[in-house]
Coordinates of C-alpha atoms and ligand atoms in Angstrom, one line a residue:
M27 CA 81.3 85.0 32.0
K28 CA 84.0 84.5 29.3
Y29 CA 86.2 81.5 28.8
G30 CA 89.3 81.2 26.6
G31 CA 90.1 78.4 24.2
I32 CA 93.3 77.5 22.2
E33 CA 93.6 75.0 19.5
L34 CA 97.3 74.5 19.1
G35 CA 98.1 73.0 15.7
G36 CA 101.3 72.2 13.9
T37 CA 100.9 75.0 11.4
K38 CA 98.5 77.4 13.0
I39 CA 97.0 78.3 16.3
V40 CA 93.3 79.1 16.6
Y41 CA 92.2 80.9 19.8
G42 CA 89.2 82.7 20.9
I43 CA 86.7 83.3 23.6
G44 CA 83.2 82.1 24.3
D45 CA 80.5 81.9 26.9
E46 CA 77.6 79.6 27.9
I47 CA 76.0 80.0 24.4
G48 CA 79.1 79.4 22.2
L49 CA 81.8 81.1 20.3
L50 CA 82.2 84.9 20.6
E51 CA 85.5 85.6 18.9
R52 CA 88.0 83.6 16.9
H53 CA 91.6 84.5 15.8
S54 CA 94.3 82.6 14.0
I55 CA 98.0 82.9 13.9
P56 CA 100.8 80.8 12.4
T57 CA 102.6 78.5 14.8
T58 CA 106.1 80.0 15.0
D59 CA 108.2 80.1 18.2
P60 CA 106.4 79.4 21.5
A61 CA 107.5 82.6 23.2
S62 CA 106.0 85.1 20.8
T63 CA 102.8 83.1 19.9
L64 CA 101.9 82.2 23.5
Q65 CA 102.6 85.7 24.7
T66 CA 100.2 87.1 22.1
I67 CA 97.5 84.8 23.3
K68 CA 98.2 85.4 27.0
T69 CA 97.9 89.2 26.5
Y70 CA 94.6 88.7 24.6
F71 CA 93.1 86.6 27.4
Q72 CA 94.2 89.2 30.0
E73 CA 92.5 91.9 28.0
K74 CA 89.3 89.8 27.7
K75 CA 89.3 88.9 31.4
V76 CA 88.6 85.2 30.8
K77 CA 87.7 83.1 33.8
R78 CA 89.2 79.8 32.7
I79 CA 91.1 78.4 29.7
G80 CA 90.9 75.2 27.7
I81 CA 93.7 74.0 25.4
A82 CA 93.5 71.4 22.7
T83 CA 97.0 70.7 21.6
F84 CA 99.1 68.7 19.1
G85 CA 101.1 66.0 20.8
P86 CA 102.7 64.2 22.2
V87 CA 101.7 66.0 25.4
D88 CA 101.9 64.9 29.0
L89 CA 98.3 65.8 30.0
S90 CA 99.0 65.6 33.8
T91 CA 101.7 68.3 33.7
G92 CA 100.7 70.2 30.5
T93 CA 104.1 69.7 28.9
I94 CA 104.6 69.1 25.2
T95 CA 107.1 66.2 25.1
T96 CA 109.1 65.0 22.1
T97 CA 107.8 67.1 19.2
P98 CA 110.2 67.7 16.3
K99 CA 108.7 71.2 16.0
P100 CA 111.6 73.6 16.8
G101 CA 111.4 75.2 20.2
W102 CA 108.2 73.4 21.4
S103 CA 109.7 70.4 23.0
G104 CA 109.4 70.8 26.8
V105 CA 107.1 73.8 26.6
N106 CA 104.8 73.7 29.7
L107 CA 101.4 75.1 28.7
K108 CA 100.1 75.2 32.3
E109 CA 103.1 77.3 33.3
W110 CA 102.5 79.8 30.5
F111 CA 98.9 80.3 31.5
K112 CA 99.4 79.9 35.3
E113 CA 97.3 82.8 36.3
W114 CA 94.2 80.8 35.2
D115 CA 92.9 77.3 35.8
V116 CA 93.7 75.5 32.6
V117 CA 92.2 72.3 31.2
I118 CA 94.4 70.5 28.6
D119 CA 93.5 67.8 26.1
T120 CA 94.6 66.5 22.7
D121 CA 93.7 68.3 19.5
V122 CA 91.3 65.5 18.3
N123 CA 89.6 65.3 21.7
G124 CA 89.1 69.1 21.5
A125 CA 87.4 68.8 18.2
C126 CA 85.4 65.8 19.5
F127 CA 84.2 67.8 22.4
G128 CA 83.2 70.8 20.2
E129 CA 81.1 68.5 18.1
V130 CA 79.6 66.9 21.2
A131 CA 78.7 70.3 22.6
Y132 CA 77.4 72.1 19.5
G133 CA 77.7 69.8 16.4
A134 CA 77.1 66.4 15.0
G135 CA 77.6 64.7 18.4
R136 CA 75.0 66.7 20.3
G137 CA 73.0 64.7 22.8
K138 CA 74.9 61.4 22.2
Q139 CA 76.5 59.4 25.0
S140 CA 79.3 58.0 23.0
V141 CA 81.0 59.8 20.1
V142 CA 84.2 59.3 18.2
Y143 CA 85.8 62.1 16.2
G144 CA 88.4 61.1 13.5
T145 CA 90.6 63.5 11.6
I146 CA 91.8 62.1 8.3
G147 CA 94.3 64.5 6.9
T148 CA 98.1 65.1 7.2
G149 CA 97.9 62.7 10.1
I150 CA 95.1 60.4 11.4
G151 CA 93.9 60.7 14.9
F152 CA 90.8 59.9 16.9
G153 CA 89.1 61.6 19.9
V154 CA 86.8 59.5 22.0
Y155 CA 83.9 60.8 24.2
K156 CA 82.1 58.3 26.4
D157 CA 79.6 58.9 29.2
G158 CA 80.7 62.5 29.8
K159 CA 84.4 61.8 29.6
L160 CA 87.1 62.2 27.0
L161 CA 89.4 59.2 26.7
V162 CA 93.0 59.1 25.6
A163 CA 93.6 57.1 22.4
E164 CA 96.2 56.7 19.6
G165 CA 93.8 55.2 17.1
G166 CA 95.7 56.7 14.1
H167 CA 98.6 54.2 14.6
Q168 CA 96.5 51.1 15.1
L169 CA 97.7 48.3 12.8
I170 CA 95.5 47.3 9.9
Q171 CA 95.8 44.6 7.1
K172 CA 97.5 45.7 4.0
H173 CA 95.6 44.9 0.8
P174 CA 97.4 42.2 -1.3
S175 CA 97.4 44.5 -4.3
D176 CA 99.0 47.4 -2.4
H177 CA 102.8 47.4 -2.7
F178 CA 103.3 50.9 -1.3
N179 CA 105.5 51.5 1.7
S180 CA 103.9 53.1 4.7
V181 CA 104.7 56.8 5.4
C182 CA 104.8 56.2 9.1
L183 CA 108.4 56.1 10.5
F184 CA 107.3 53.6 13.2
H185 CA 104.9 51.1 11.5
S186 CA 104.8 49.4 8.1
N187 CA 101.0 48.9 8.3
C188 CA 99.3 51.4 10.5
M189 CA 96.3 53.5 9.5
E190 CA 98.2 56.8 9.3
G191 CA 101.1 55.2 7.4
L192 CA 98.7 53.7 4.7
A193 CA 95.7 56.1 4.6
S194 CA 96.7 59.6 5.6
G195 CA 96.9 62.5 3.0
P196 CA 100.7 62.1 2.6
A197 CA 100.3 58.3 2.0
I198 CA 97.7 58.9 -0.7
E199 CA 99.9 61.5 -2.4
K200 CA 103.0 59.3 -2.3
R201 CA 101.2 56.1 -3.5
W202 CA 99.4 57.7 -6.4
G203 CA 101.8 60.5 -7.3
K204 CA 99.2 63.3 -6.7
P205 CA 97.3 64.8 -3.8
G206 CA 93.9 63.5 -2.9
A207 CA 92.3 66.7 -4.1
E208 CA 93.4 65.9 -7.7
L209 CA 92.8 62.1 -7.6
E210 CA 89.9 60.7 -9.5
N211 CA 90.9 57.1 -9.7
S212 CA 88.1 54.9 -8.3
E213 CA 90.6 52.1 -7.3
A214 CA 92.4 54.7 -5.2
W215 CA 89.3 55.7 -3.2
E216 CA 88.1 52.1 -2.8
L217 CA 91.5 51.2 -1.2
E218 CA 91.3 54.4 1.0
A219 CA 87.8 53.4 2.1
N220 CA 89.0 49.8 2.9
Y221 CA 91.8 51.1 5.1
L222 CA 89.7 53.7 6.9
A223 CA 86.9 51.2 7.4
Q224 CA 89.2 48.7 9.0
G225 CA 90.4 51.2 11.6
I226 CA 86.9 52.5 12.2
T227 CA 85.5 49.0 12.6
N228 CA 88.2 48.3 15.3
I229 CA 87.1 51.5 17.1
C230 CA 83.5 50.4 16.9
M231 CA 84.4 47.1 18.5
M232 CA 86.2 48.9 21.3
Y233 CA 84.0 51.9 22.2
F234 CA 80.5 51.2 20.7
P235 CA 80.1 54.8 19.5
K236 CA 76.6 55.9 18.5
V237 CA 78.1 58.3 16.0
I238 CA 81.5 58.6 14.3
I239 CA 82.4 62.0 12.9
L240 CA 85.0 62.1 10.2
G241 CA 86.8 65.4 9.6
G242 CA 90.1 66.4 7.9
G243 CA 91.1 67.2 4.3
V244 CA 90.9 63.6 2.9
M245 CA 87.2 63.4 3.8
H246 CA 86.5 66.3 1.4
H247 CA 86.6 63.8 -1.5
E248 CA 83.0 63.4 -2.7
G249 CA 81.7 59.9 -2.2
L250 CA 84.4 58.7 0.2
L251 CA 82.0 59.0 3.2
E252 CA 79.5 56.7 1.5
L253 CA 82.2 54.1 0.6
V254 CA 83.4 54.1 4.2
R255 CA 79.9 53.6 5.5
E256 CA 79.4 50.6 3.2
E257 CA 82.7 49.0 4.2
V258 CA 82.2 49.4 7.9
K259 CA 78.8 47.8 7.6
K260 CA 80.3 44.9 5.7
N261 CA 83.1 44.5 8.3
I262 CA 80.8 44.6 11.3
N263 CA 78.6 42.0 9.5
G264 CA 75.6 42.3 11.9
Y265 CA 77.7 41.6 15.0
I266 CA 77.0 44.9 16.8
A267 CA 75.0 48.0 15.8
V268 CA 76.5 50.1 13.1
P269 CA 77.0 53.7 14.2
E270 CA 76.0 56.7 12.1
I271 CA 79.1 57.9 10.2
V272 CA 78.9 61.6 9.4
L273 CA 80.9 64.7 8.5
P274 CA 81.5 67.4 11.1
E275 CA 79.1 70.2 11.5
L276 CA 81.5 72.8 13.0
G277 CA 84.1 72.5 10.3
D278 CA 87.3 74.3 11.1
N279 CA 85.9 75.7 14.3
A280 CA 85.4 72.4 16.1
G281 CA 88.8 72.5 17.8
V282 CA 88.6 76.0 19.2
I283 CA 85.0 75.6 20.2
G284 CA 85.8 72.4 22.0
A285 CA 88.8 74.0 23.7
I286 CA 86.6 76.9 25.0
E287 CA 84.0 74.3 26.2
L288 CA 86.8 72.4 28.0
G289 CA 87.6 75.6 29.8
R290 CA 84.0 76.4 30.5
R291 CA 83.2 73.1 32.0
G292 CA 86.5 73.2 34.0
Ligands
ZN319 ZN1 102.2 54.5 12.7

């Protein structure tokens, strides 16, 4: 039996098929207008005779109807994904929950009852898996305390001190005048770890995850993971168990693998 999966991202769409064992095929196309991209994928799934489909999509999305709501992405506002793929049963979730589910099924979250997946990149988002279910969360916009030495204005249009506004890739680039990939200033990375750890500590207090998996481009900086671990441990201060904090095992394939798994489990 074959199942289809789509990871619908802001710049590219990754889709493919899999079975009970895992990923069989993977393809990637740029996210242009919905009609041409979704038709390409629909034709592919028809040829492959998939049984069911899972979709992990950028938001905001109304998960009950499958409609992408208020995105500024041209043409995508109001697109109904369930309608597009109505000849199949479709399971829809957020992009971060898709990646979280992929890691739970085949990666760093295997065998764990409660797992949080965080993406720290152009945006910040968290997927939460607890006792067999994916929960809806907007952890990237939780409010955190600004460091007294940080006089930078948040890049979030809605919040002056949310995690995404202060610690996403664009925030790093704007604050320090160069992208994270070229930034070797230890003060910069200590501040980044402080902000990430604040948000992650809040998530620990709310969901008691056994493992927190941190993906996304910002986490590629060597040593950042260790700094975040230390800070989270300090913040928790012995109050509850400190979860394992690790990098993803599935890399760029977590989203599409998670989407296929959503479809497979129905
Ligand atoms: Zn925000």
